[in-house]
Short mmCIF file of C-alpha atoms and ligand atoms in Angstrom, two decimals:
data_model
loop_
_atom_site.label_atom_id
_atom_site.label_comp_id
_atom_site.label_asym_id
_atom_site.label_seq_id
_atom_site.Cartn_x
_atom_site.Cartn_y
_atom_site.Cartn_z
CA MET F 1 0.00 0.00 0.00
CA GLU F 2 1.60 3.27 -1.08
CA LYS F 3 1.98 5.95 1.54
CA ARG F 4 -0.78 8.52 1.15
CA GLU F 5 -0.35 10.64 4.28
CA LYS F 6 0.09 13.95 2.44
CA SER F 7 -2.96 13.31 0.22
CA GLN F 8 -5.03 12.44 3.29
CA GLN F 9 -3.90 15.58 5.09
CA LEU F 10 -4.68 17.77 2.07
CA TYR F 11 -8.04 16.06 1.62
CA LYS F 12 -9.01 16.87 5.21
CA GLN F 13 -8.20 20.55 4.63
CA ALA F 14 -9.98 20.59 1.26
CA GLN F 15 -13.18 19.17 2.77
CA GLU F 16 -13.37 22.12 5.14
CA ILE F 17 -13.62 24.60 2.30
CA MET F 18 -15.08 22.73 -0.72
CA PRO F 19 -18.02 20.27 -0.89
CA ALA F 20 -16.41 16.80 -0.51
CA GLY F 21 -13.09 18.59 -0.96
CA VAL F 22 -13.36 18.69 -4.74
CA ASN F 23 -14.34 20.99 -7.57
CA SER F 24 -16.18 18.33 -9.52
CA PRO F 25 -18.11 15.49 -7.84
CA VAL F 26 -16.59 12.44 -9.54
CA ARG F 27 -13.13 13.42 -8.28
CA ALA F 28 -14.16 12.59 -4.70
CA PHE F 29 -13.88 8.81 -5.33
CA GLY F 30 -17.42 8.48 -3.90
CA ALA F 31 -18.22 5.62 -6.26
CA VAL F 32 -15.03 3.63 -5.64
CA GLY F 33 -14.30 4.32 -1.97
CA GLY F 34 -11.18 5.61 -0.31
CA ASP F 35 -9.82 9.14 -0.38
CA PRO F 36 -8.81 10.89 -3.59
CA ILE F 37 -5.10 11.26 -4.27
CA PHE F 38 -3.82 14.80 -4.63
CA ILE F 39 -1.76 15.35 -7.75
CA LYS F 40 1.54 17.20 -7.68
CA LYS F 41 2.38 17.03 -11.41
CA GLY F 42 1.90 15.18 -14.66
CA LYS F 43 4.44 14.23 -17.32
CA GLY F 44 3.73 12.21 -20.45
CA SER F 45 1.49 9.24 -19.64
CA ARG F 46 1.96 9.59 -15.89
CA ILE F 47 0.70 11.60 -12.94
CA TYR F 48 2.58 11.97 -9.64
CA ASP F 49 0.81 12.41 -6.31
CA VAL F 50 1.94 14.55 -3.38
CA ASP F 51 3.32 11.47 -1.60
CA GLY F 52 5.70 10.67 -4.45
CA ASN F 53 3.66 7.82 -5.96
CA SER F 54 3.34 7.68 -9.74
CA TYR F 55 0.52 6.28 -11.88
CA ILE F 56 -0.09 5.49 -15.52
CA ASP F 57 -2.95 7.90 -16.20
CA TYR F 58 -6.05 6.77 -18.15
CA VAL F 59 -8.22 9.72 -17.02
CA LEU F 60 -6.05 12.40 -18.69
CA SER F 61 -8.14 15.17 -17.08
CA TRP F 62 -11.29 13.41 -18.44
CA GLY F 63 -10.07 13.41 -22.01
CA PRO F 64 -8.34 16.70 -22.96
CA LEU F 65 -4.74 15.50 -22.60
CA ILE F 66 -4.58 13.33 -25.72
CA LEU F 67 -0.91 14.37 -26.12
CA GLY F 68 -0.14 13.42 -22.52
CA HIS F 69 0.78 15.70 -19.64
CA ALA F 70 3.03 18.75 -20.05
CA GLU F 71 3.76 18.12 -23.73
CA LYS F 72 6.89 20.19 -24.35
CA GLN F 73 5.79 22.03 -27.52
CA VAL F 74 2.43 22.90 -25.94
CA ILE F 75 4.03 24.20 -22.74
CA ALA F 76 6.52 26.31 -24.72
CA TYR F 77 3.71 27.74 -26.87
CA ILE F 78 1.60 28.64 -23.83
CA LYS F 79 4.60 30.33 -22.18
CA GLN F 80 5.11 32.42 -25.31
CA ALA F 81 1.44 33.45 -25.28
CA LEU F 82 1.58 34.21 -21.55
CA SER F 83 4.42 36.70 -22.09
CA LYS F 84 1.95 38.86 -24.07
CA GLY F 85 -0.71 38.88 -21.37
CA THR F 86 -3.54 36.61 -20.25
CA SER F 87 -6.76 38.15 -21.58
CA PHE F 88 -7.95 41.19 -23.52
CA GLY F 89 -11.71 40.84 -23.90
CA ALA F 90 -11.17 41.80 -27.51
CA PRO F 91 -10.68 39.78 -30.72
CA THR F 92 -7.31 38.17 -31.39
CA GLU F 93 -5.94 36.49 -34.53
CA ALA F 94 -5.39 33.25 -32.61
CA GLU F 95 -9.17 32.80 -32.15
CA THR F 96 -9.63 32.94 -35.93
CA ASN F 97 -6.73 30.52 -36.37
CA ILE F 98 -8.16 27.88 -34.02
CA ALA F 99 -11.65 28.28 -35.51
CA GLN F 100 -10.23 27.74 -39.01
CA MET F 101 -8.31 24.70 -37.72
CA ILE F 102 -11.50 23.26 -36.17
CA LYS F 103 -13.47 23.92 -39.35
CA ARG F 104 -10.89 21.95 -41.35
CA ALA F 105 -11.63 18.99 -39.09
CA PHE F 106 -15.38 19.65 -38.82
CA PRO F 107 -16.63 21.05 -42.17
CA SER F 108 -20.21 20.97 -40.77
CA MET F 109 -19.12 23.83 -38.48
CA GLU F 110 -19.19 26.54 -41.14
CA LYS F 111 -19.17 29.12 -38.35
CA MET F 112 -18.59 28.69 -34.62
CA ARG F 113 -18.39 30.46 -31.28
CA LEU F 114 -15.74 29.73 -28.64
CA VAL F 115 -16.90 29.47 -25.01
CA ASN F 116 -15.28 28.31 -21.75
CA SER F 117 -16.56 24.77 -21.22
CA GLY F 118 -18.48 21.90 -22.74
CA THR F 119 -21.46 22.86 -20.60
CA GLU F 120 -21.52 26.34 -22.10
CA ALA F 121 -21.26 24.81 -25.57
CA THR F 122 -24.26 22.51 -25.13
CA MET F 123 -26.30 25.11 -23.22
CA SER F 124 -25.74 27.55 -26.09
CA ALA F 125 -26.49 24.90 -28.71
CA ILE F 126 -29.88 24.16 -27.11
CA ARG F 127 -30.74 27.87 -26.96
CA LEU F 128 -29.64 28.26 -30.59
CA ALA F 129 -31.75 25.30 -31.72
CA ARG F 130 -34.81 26.68 -29.93
CA GLY F 131 -34.21 30.16 -31.31
CA PHE F 132 -33.67 28.93 -34.86
CA THR F 133 -36.65 26.52 -34.98
CA LYS F 134 -38.95 28.50 -32.66
CA LYS F 135 -39.79 25.18 -31.03
CA ASP F 136 -39.16 24.28 -27.38
CA LYS F 137 -38.87 20.53 -26.83
CA ILE F 138 -35.54 18.72 -26.81
CA ILE F 139 -34.88 14.98 -27.02
CA LYS F 140 -31.90 13.68 -25.06
CA PHE F 141 -30.90 10.12 -24.17
CA GLU F 142 -30.70 8.39 -20.82
CA GLY F 143 -27.11 8.18 -19.64
CA CYS F 144 -25.84 10.88 -21.96
CA TYR F 145 -24.22 13.74 -20.10
CA HIS F 146 -24.02 17.17 -21.68
CA GLY F 147 -22.68 19.18 -18.75
CA HIS F 148 -24.69 20.63 -15.88
CA THR F 149 -27.07 22.98 -17.67
CA ASP F 150 -30.54 22.74 -16.07
CA SER F 151 -32.59 21.48 -18.99
CA LEU F 152 -30.15 18.68 -19.80
CA LEU F 153 -29.46 17.48 -16.25
CA VAL F 154 -32.21 14.91 -16.58
CA LYS F 155 -31.35 11.20 -16.39
CA ALA F 156 -27.81 12.26 -17.18
CA GLY F 157 -24.70 10.16 -17.09
CA SER F 158 -21.18 10.77 -15.76
CA GLY F 159 -21.10 12.05 -12.20
CA ALA F 160 -24.89 12.37 -12.11
CA ALA F 161 -25.26 8.63 -12.80
CA THR F 162 -22.29 7.80 -10.59
CA PHE F 163 -24.04 9.14 -7.53
CA GLY F 164 -27.47 7.92 -8.62
CA ILE F 165 -28.76 11.48 -8.99
CA PRO F 166 -29.39 11.56 -12.73
CA THR F 167 -31.78 14.40 -12.13
CA SER F 168 -30.40 17.10 -9.83
CA THR F 169 -32.23 18.90 -7.03
CA GLY F 170 -32.70 22.64 -7.52
CA ILE F 171 -34.09 22.39 -11.04
CA PRO F 172 -37.74 23.57 -11.31
CA TYR F 173 -40.04 21.36 -13.40
CA GLU F 174 -40.59 24.34 -15.71
CA LEU F 175 -36.98 24.00 -16.87
CA THR F 176 -37.15 20.29 -17.64
CA LYS F 177 -40.75 19.87 -18.83
CA ASN F 178 -39.54 20.39 -22.42
CA THR F 179 -36.87 17.71 -22.12
CA ILE F 180 -37.86 14.31 -23.49
CA VAL F 181 -35.58 11.46 -22.36
CA LEU F 182 -35.38 8.26 -24.41
CA PRO F 183 -33.22 5.11 -24.27
CA TYR F 184 -30.01 5.37 -26.30
CA ASN F 185 -29.81 3.13 -29.38
CA ASP F 186 -33.61 2.72 -29.59
CA ILE F 187 -34.60 4.34 -32.86
CA ASP F 188 -38.19 3.03 -32.69
CA GLN F 189 -38.92 5.12 -29.58
CA VAL F 190 -37.35 8.17 -31.21
CA ARG F 191 -39.41 7.65 -34.36
CA ALA F 192 -42.65 7.35 -32.37
CA ILE F 193 -42.04 10.54 -30.37
CA ILE F 194 -40.93 12.53 -33.42
CA ARG F 195 -43.94 11.42 -35.47
CA SER F 196 -46.31 12.48 -32.68
CA SER F 197 -44.60 15.66 -31.46
CA HIS F 198 -42.26 16.94 -34.20
CA LYS F 199 -44.11 20.30 -34.33
CA GLN F 200 -42.85 20.99 -30.77
CA ILE F 201 -39.39 19.40 -31.02
CA ALA F 202 -36.49 21.79 -31.72
CA ALA F 203 -33.62 19.31 -31.56
CA VAL F 204 -32.24 15.93 -30.65
CA ILE F 205 -28.96 16.10 -28.71
CA LEU F 206 -26.70 13.11 -28.09
CA GLU F 207 -23.19 11.92 -27.60
CA PRO F 208 -22.65 10.22 -31.01
CA VAL F 209 -20.38 7.80 -29.15
CA CYS F 210 -21.21 7.79 -25.45
CA GLY F 211 -18.55 8.17 -22.81
CA ASN F 212 -20.73 9.17 -19.87
CA MET F 213 -22.47 5.91 -19.11
CA GLY F 214 -19.13 4.32 -19.75
CA VAL F 215 -18.24 3.90 -23.43
CA VAL F 216 -21.33 2.89 -25.41
CA VAL F 217 -21.19 2.87 -29.21
CA PRO F 218 -24.17 3.57 -31.47
CA LYS F 219 -25.83 0.46 -32.97
CA ASP F 220 -25.41 -0.05 -36.71
CA ASN F 221 -27.80 2.50 -38.19
CA PHE F 222 -28.77 4.47 -35.09
CA LEU F 223 -26.99 7.67 -36.12
CA ALA F 224 -28.00 7.43 -39.79
CA ASP F 225 -31.64 6.78 -38.84
CA LEU F 226 -31.54 9.72 -36.42
CA ARG F 227 -30.16 11.96 -39.14
CA GLN F 228 -32.82 10.86 -41.62
CA LEU F 229 -35.67 11.27 -39.10
CA THR F 230 -34.58 14.71 -37.87
CA ARG F 231 -34.08 15.97 -41.42
CA GLU F 232 -37.49 14.66 -42.49
CA TYR F 233 -39.28 16.46 -39.62
CA ASP F 234 -37.29 19.75 -39.53
CA ILE F 235 -35.63 18.92 -36.21
CA LEU F 236 -32.02 19.94 -35.64
CA LEU F 237 -29.53 17.18 -34.84
CA ILE F 238 -26.94 18.23 -32.24
CA PHE F 239 -23.80 16.11 -31.82
CA ASP F 240 -22.22 16.67 -28.44
CA GLU F 241 -18.62 15.90 -29.41
CA VAL F 242 -17.10 17.48 -26.32
CA MET F 243 -15.48 14.12 -25.53
CA THR F 244 -15.26 12.58 -29.01
CA GLY F 245 -13.94 15.66 -30.82
CA PHE F 246 -10.37 14.83 -32.00
CA ARG F 247 -10.49 11.64 -29.89
CA PHE F 248 -10.73 9.11 -32.77
CA CYS F 249 -9.16 11.09 -35.61
CA PHE F 250 -8.52 14.65 -36.75
CA GLY F 251 -12.26 15.15 -36.66
CA GLY F 252 -15.00 13.52 -34.66
CA ALA F 253 -17.57 10.77 -34.50
CA GLN F 254 -19.26 12.60 -37.38
CA THR F 255 -16.13 11.98 -39.42
CA ILE F 256 -15.86 8.25 -38.79
CA PHE F 257 -19.62 7.62 -39.05
CA LYS F 258 -19.97 10.06 -42.00
CA ILE F 259 -23.03 11.79 -40.51
CA ASN F 260 -23.31 15.57 -40.61
CA PRO F 261 -25.20 17.00 -37.61
CA ASP F 262 -26.75 20.47 -37.76
CA ILE F 263 -24.92 21.71 -34.65
CA THR F 264 -21.69 20.38 -33.10
CA CYS F 265 -20.47 20.99 -29.55
CA LEU F 266 -16.78 20.66 -28.68
CA GLY F 267 -14.58 21.02 -25.61
CA LYS F 268 -11.80 19.12 -23.80
CA ILE F 269 -9.15 18.34 -26.47
CA ILE F 270 -9.63 21.66 -28.35
CA GLY F 271 -8.30 23.38 -25.22
CA GLY F 272 -5.48 20.89 -24.65
CA GLY F 273 -6.19 20.98 -20.91
CA LEU F 274 -7.20 24.63 -20.52
CA PRO F 275 -10.84 25.79 -20.17
CA ILE F 276 -12.57 25.94 -23.55
CA GLY F 277 -15.68 24.88 -25.46
CA ALA F 278 -17.14 25.63 -28.87
CA TYR F 279 -20.40 25.26 -30.74
CA GLY F 280 -20.84 25.58 -34.47
CA ALA F 281 -23.21 25.00 -37.34
CA SER F 282 -24.06 26.20 -40.82
CA GLN F 283 -23.72 29.93 -41.54
CA GLU F 284 -27.54 30.17 -41.72
CA ILE F 285 -27.93 28.80 -38.18
CA MET F 286 -24.92 30.60 -36.64
CA ASP F 287 -25.97 33.96 -38.03
CA CYS F 288 -28.83 33.77 -35.52
CA VAL F 289 -26.24 34.31 -32.77
CA SER F 290 -25.91 37.78 -31.25
CA PRO F 291 -24.95 40.36 -32.33
CA LEU F 292 -26.06 39.22 -35.80
CA GLY F 293 -29.23 37.59 -34.57
CA GLY F 294 -31.46 37.37 -31.54
CA MET F 295 -29.89 34.34 -29.80
CA TYR F 296 -27.81 35.86 -27.02
CA GLN F 297 -24.66 34.21 -25.66
CA ALA F 298 -21.57 35.89 -24.21
CA GLY F 299 -18.51 35.30 -22.03
CA THR F 300 -15.82 37.40 -20.34
CA LEU F 301 -13.09 34.89 -21.13
CA SER F 302 -14.53 33.30 -24.27
CA GLY F 303 -11.70 32.75 -26.75
CA ASN F 304 -9.14 33.35 -24.00
CA PRO F 305 -5.69 33.73 -25.63
CA ILE F 306 -3.93 31.26 -23.32
CA ALA F 307 -6.58 28.54 -23.66
CA VAL F 308 -6.63 29.14 -27.41
CA ALA F 309 -2.83 28.92 -27.59
CA CYS F 310 -2.88 25.60 -25.72
CA GLY F 311 -5.65 24.27 -27.94
CA LEU F 312 -4.14 25.56 -31.18
CA LYS F 313 -0.75 23.94 -30.57
CA THR F 314 -2.50 20.71 -29.52
CA LEU F 315 -4.54 20.65 -32.75
CA GLN F 316 -1.49 21.53 -34.86
CA ILE F 317 0.25 18.46 -33.47
CA LEU F 318 -2.85 16.30 -33.87
CA GLN F 319 -3.02 17.30 -37.52
CA ILE F 320 0.24 15.40 -38.19
CA VAL F 321 0.20 12.48 -35.74
CA ASP F 322 -0.87 8.98 -36.73
CA TYR F 323 -3.99 8.12 -34.72
CA LYS F 324 -3.38 4.43 -35.51
CA LYS F 325 -0.74 4.53 -32.75
CA ILE F 326 -3.23 5.11 -29.92
CA ILE F 327 -6.01 3.11 -31.57
CA THR F 328 -3.76 0.04 -31.83
CA MET F 329 -2.59 0.40 -28.22
CA THR F 330 -6.20 0.70 -27.03
CA GLU F 331 -7.18 -2.43 -28.97
CA ALA F 332 -4.21 -4.36 -27.55
CA LEU F 333 -5.11 -3.36 -24.01
CA CYS F 334 -8.83 -4.07 -24.33
CA THR F 335 -8.46 -7.41 -26.13
CA ALA F 336 -5.96 -8.54 -23.50
CA ILE F 337 -8.41 -7.66 -20.71
CA GLU F 338 -11.21 -9.47 -22.58
CA ALA F 339 -8.97 -12.54 -22.79
CA ILE F 340 -8.33 -12.39 -19.02
CA ALA F 341 -12.10 -12.21 -18.45
CA ARG F 342 -12.71 -15.20 -20.75
CA GLU F 343 -9.93 -17.35 -19.28
CA ASN F 344 -11.14 -16.65 -15.73
CA LYS F 345 -14.86 -16.79 -16.54
CA LEU F 346 -15.39 -13.26 -15.20
CA ASP F 347 -18.58 -11.23 -15.65
CA LEU F 348 -16.73 -8.53 -17.52
CA THR F 349 -17.13 -6.98 -20.98
CA VAL F 350 -15.07 -4.17 -22.49
CA ASN F 351 -16.50 -1.46 -24.74
CA TYR F 352 -13.98 0.53 -26.72
CA LEU F 353 -13.70 2.69 -29.78
CA GLY F 354 -10.67 4.64 -30.99
CA SER F 355 -8.73 5.53 -27.86
CA MET F 356 -11.47 5.39 -25.24
CA PHE F 357 -12.67 2.35 -23.32
CA THR F 358 -14.66 1.12 -20.32
CA LEU F 359 -14.66 -2.16 -18.39
CA PHE F 360 -18.26 -3.14 -17.60
CA PHE F 361 -18.65 -5.65 -14.78
CA THR F 362 -21.47 -7.59 -16.39
CA ASN F 363 -21.60 -10.60 -18.73
CA LYS F 364 -23.66 -8.81 -21.38
CA LYS F 365 -22.75 -6.30 -24.05
CA VAL F 366 -23.68 -2.77 -22.90
CA PHE F 367 -25.71 -0.79 -25.44
CA ASN F 368 -27.58 1.67 -23.22
CA TYR F 369 -27.93 3.13 -19.72
CA GLN F 370 -30.10 0.28 -18.40
CA ASP F 371 -27.43 -2.21 -19.47
CA ALA F 372 -24.76 -0.07 -17.80
CA CYS F 373 -26.81 0.08 -14.59
CA SER F 374 -26.95 -3.73 -14.48
CA CYS F 375 -23.20 -3.76 -13.87
CA ASN F 376 -21.71 -4.76 -10.54
CA THR F 377 -20.35 -1.42 -9.37
CA LYS F 378 -18.79 -3.08 -6.28
CA ASN F 379 -16.61 -5.18 -8.58
CA TYR F 380 -15.72 -2.03 -10.50
CA ALA F 381 -14.72 -0.32 -7.24
CA ALA F 382 -12.54 -3.29 -6.22
CA TYR F 383 -10.87 -3.29 -9.66
CA PHE F 384 -10.26 0.47 -9.47
CA THR F 385 -8.70 0.20 -6.02
CA ARG F 386 -6.40 -2.67 -6.96
CA MET F 387 -5.31 -0.89 -10.13
CA LEU F 388 -4.56 2.25 -8.14
CA GLU F 389 -2.43 0.20 -5.74
CA SER F 390 -0.57 -1.13 -8.78
CA GLY F 391 0.13 2.39 -10.05
CA VAL F 392 -2.62 2.62 -12.66
CA TYR F 393 -5.09 5.53 -12.43
CA CYS F 394 -8.44 4.57 -14.00
CA ALA F 395 -11.70 6.54 -14.09
CA PRO F 396 -13.10 6.47 -10.52
CA SER F 397 -16.57 5.48 -11.75
CA GLN F 398 -18.18 2.72 -13.79
CA PHE F 399 -20.06 5.44 -15.69
CA GLU F 400 -17.00 7.07 -17.22
CA ALA F 401 -14.59 6.51 -20.07
CA ASN F 402 -10.86 5.82 -19.88
CA PHE F 403 -8.52 7.37 -22.43
CA LEU F 404 -5.12 6.79 -24.01
CA SER F 405 -2.68 9.49 -25.10
CA PHE F 406 0.13 9.71 -27.62
CA ALA F 407 2.47 9.71 -24.62
CA HIS F 408 1.42 6.16 -23.65
CA GLY F 409 3.86 3.52 -24.84
CA LYS F 410 4.25 -0.25 -25.14
CA LYS F 411 5.57 -0.64 -21.60
CA ASP F 412 2.61 1.31 -20.16
CA ILE F 413 0.25 -1.12 -21.91
CA GLU F 414 2.20 -4.19 -20.78
CA ASP F 415 2.30 -2.96 -17.18
CA THR F 416 -1.42 -2.13 -17.29
CA ILE F 417 -2.32 -5.58 -18.63
CA GLN F 418 -0.28 -7.22 -15.86
CA ALA F 419 -1.92 -4.98 -13.23
CA ALA F 420 -5.37 -5.78 -14.66
CA LYS F 421 -4.63 -9.52 -14.57
CA ASN F 422 -3.63 -9.26 -10.91
CA ALA F 423 -6.59 -7.01 -10.07
CA LEU F 424 -9.14 -9.20 -11.83
CA THR F 425 -7.86 -12.59 -10.59
CA SER F 426 -6.66 -11.81 -7.07
CA LYS F 427 -8.66 -13.58 -4.41
CA ASP F 428 -7.98 -11.24 -1.48
CA ASP F 429 -10.83 -8.87 -0.55
P1 LIG S 501 -17.51 20.55 -19.13
O1 LIG S 501 -18.54 21.62 -18.78
O2 LIG S 501 -17.22 19.63 -17.96
O3 LIG S 501 -16.26 21.12 -19.81
O4 LIG S 501 -18.15 19.65 -20.29
C1 LIG S 501 -19.41 19.03 -20.04
C2 LIG S 501 -19.55 17.82 -20.95
C3 LIG S 501 -20.36 17.92 -22.08
N1 LIG S 501 -20.49 16.89 -22.93
C4 LIG S 501 -19.82 15.73 -22.73
C5 LIG S 501 -20.00 14.61 -23.71
C6 LIG S 501 -18.97 15.57 -21.61
O5 LIG S 501 -18.32 14.39 -21.41
C7 LIG S 501 -18.83 16.64 -20.70
C8 LIG S 501 -17.98 16.53 -19.45
N2 LIG S 501 -17.44 15.24 -19.18
C9 LIG S 501 -17.19 14.94 -17.78
C10 LIG S 501 -16.59 13.54 -17.69
N3 LIG S 501 -17.42 12.54 -18.19
C11 LIG S 501 -16.30 15.95 -17.14
C12 LIG S 501 -15.68 15.49 -15.84
C13 LIG S 501 -16.39 16.05 -14.65
O6 LIG S 501 -17.59 16.34 -14.74
O7 LIG S 501 -15.70 16.17 -13.62
#
C-alpha cells in the first residue's frame, strides 16, 4: 500500500472549504471508496501524487490531454502566449486561427463560437436550436451527459449517474418539462415521439459515441436513422462531441460515421487541458447568434488567448500524428483484458472505440444506460482500487470513459495488462 499521508492531510483541509473537498463530484472517489489522491504534477502518460507515488494515467483530465501531460511544444507555446498577457476581452488572430483549424476537421461547423466549457457549448447549442426553430422541446438520451445545464441534467450520465442522482435537485419542473428522455440506441422510440410531437421538437442532442455511461457505441444505423428522421421532420440534430472531438481522428464521431449534424459541440481536447468549449453550425444557423441575430450568448473569457494557444498547438500536433498509434494500443489493451475475463470466466465486458474504453462488470454487451446500470459497481470499485495500488489511475466510476494518449507507450500497456490480470484474478478482498 503506497503511503498517502500527504494526500489524506490535504483532503481533510480541502473538505473544510469545498463540498467533498473537490471541484467536480466524480473526483471525490465516492463511487469507488477511499480518499482521492492529490496530484503534484503530470508528465507524459503519468501523474505523480503529493506522496511521491506515480501512476499510468487513463483519465487524462477526463479526455483533454490526448498528447499526454506537459507536452513540451504545448508548454513552450503557452509560455510564449503568456508573455503577451492573459486576456484582452477583444478579438485576437489566434481565435480565428483555431476556428479555421477546427473547421478543417469539422466542415459541418461553417461558423462557430468559442466558449469556456463543454457545458456552455451545449447550453448555447440548445438555446440556438430553440431560437432557430422557434420550437421548445428537446430529445436527449438516458445516460448521456451534456454538462450541468438545467434542462439537460435529466437522467444524465457521468457524475450524475455515478451518484445515482441523474436528475439534480434545484431544477424547477418548468426548466425540464420540455426535455424528453429516451433510451439510447432505440430508434423506434425516437421515431414514435418525433412522429407524434415533431411540431414541438427543436432538436435531438446526443453523444454520437457515449462516454458518460461508460463507453457505449451507437448500434449499426442508429446515427444514420436519427439523421434521416430529424431531417425529415425539420428537427435539428446536435452532436455533443465534447469528448469525441479529436479523440478518434482529426475530426470527430461525425467523421468516422460520415453523418453531418446540424450543430456540433466541442470542448476538452480543443483546449489541450485549458478551459474551452465551442459550438458551431451552418452559416444560416450561426448567423442567428448575437450580435447578428437574436440568440444571445456571451462570455468574459470566451476565446481566451492562453486557452486558445494551448488548444491551437495541440490541434497543430494532432493534424500530423498517426492516430493508428493510440487506436492500436487501445485495442491491444482491451483485447488482453477481454482474454483475461474469458480465461477466468469473469462477468466482464469491455467497450472501446478509438482511444477510449470502459470495463463493464457484467456478462452482457452494454448498449444503453439500463445495461450499464446492471453492472456490478462493487466489482468495478474493487478493480479500481487494486489498479490504483498497482500504479494505474483509471476513471473512478463505472459510468465514465478511460482514455489513451500519444504519450502512452508499449511498456505502459504491458504494465497495465499485468496490473489488470492481478486485479481481476486476485482472491484477497
Ligand atoms: P464541461 O462543462 O465539464 O467542460 O463539459 C461538459 C460535458 C459535455 N459533454 C460531454 C459529452 C462531456 O463528457 C462533458 C464533461 N465530461 C465529464 C466527464 N465525463 C467531465 C468530468 C467532470 O464532470 O468532472
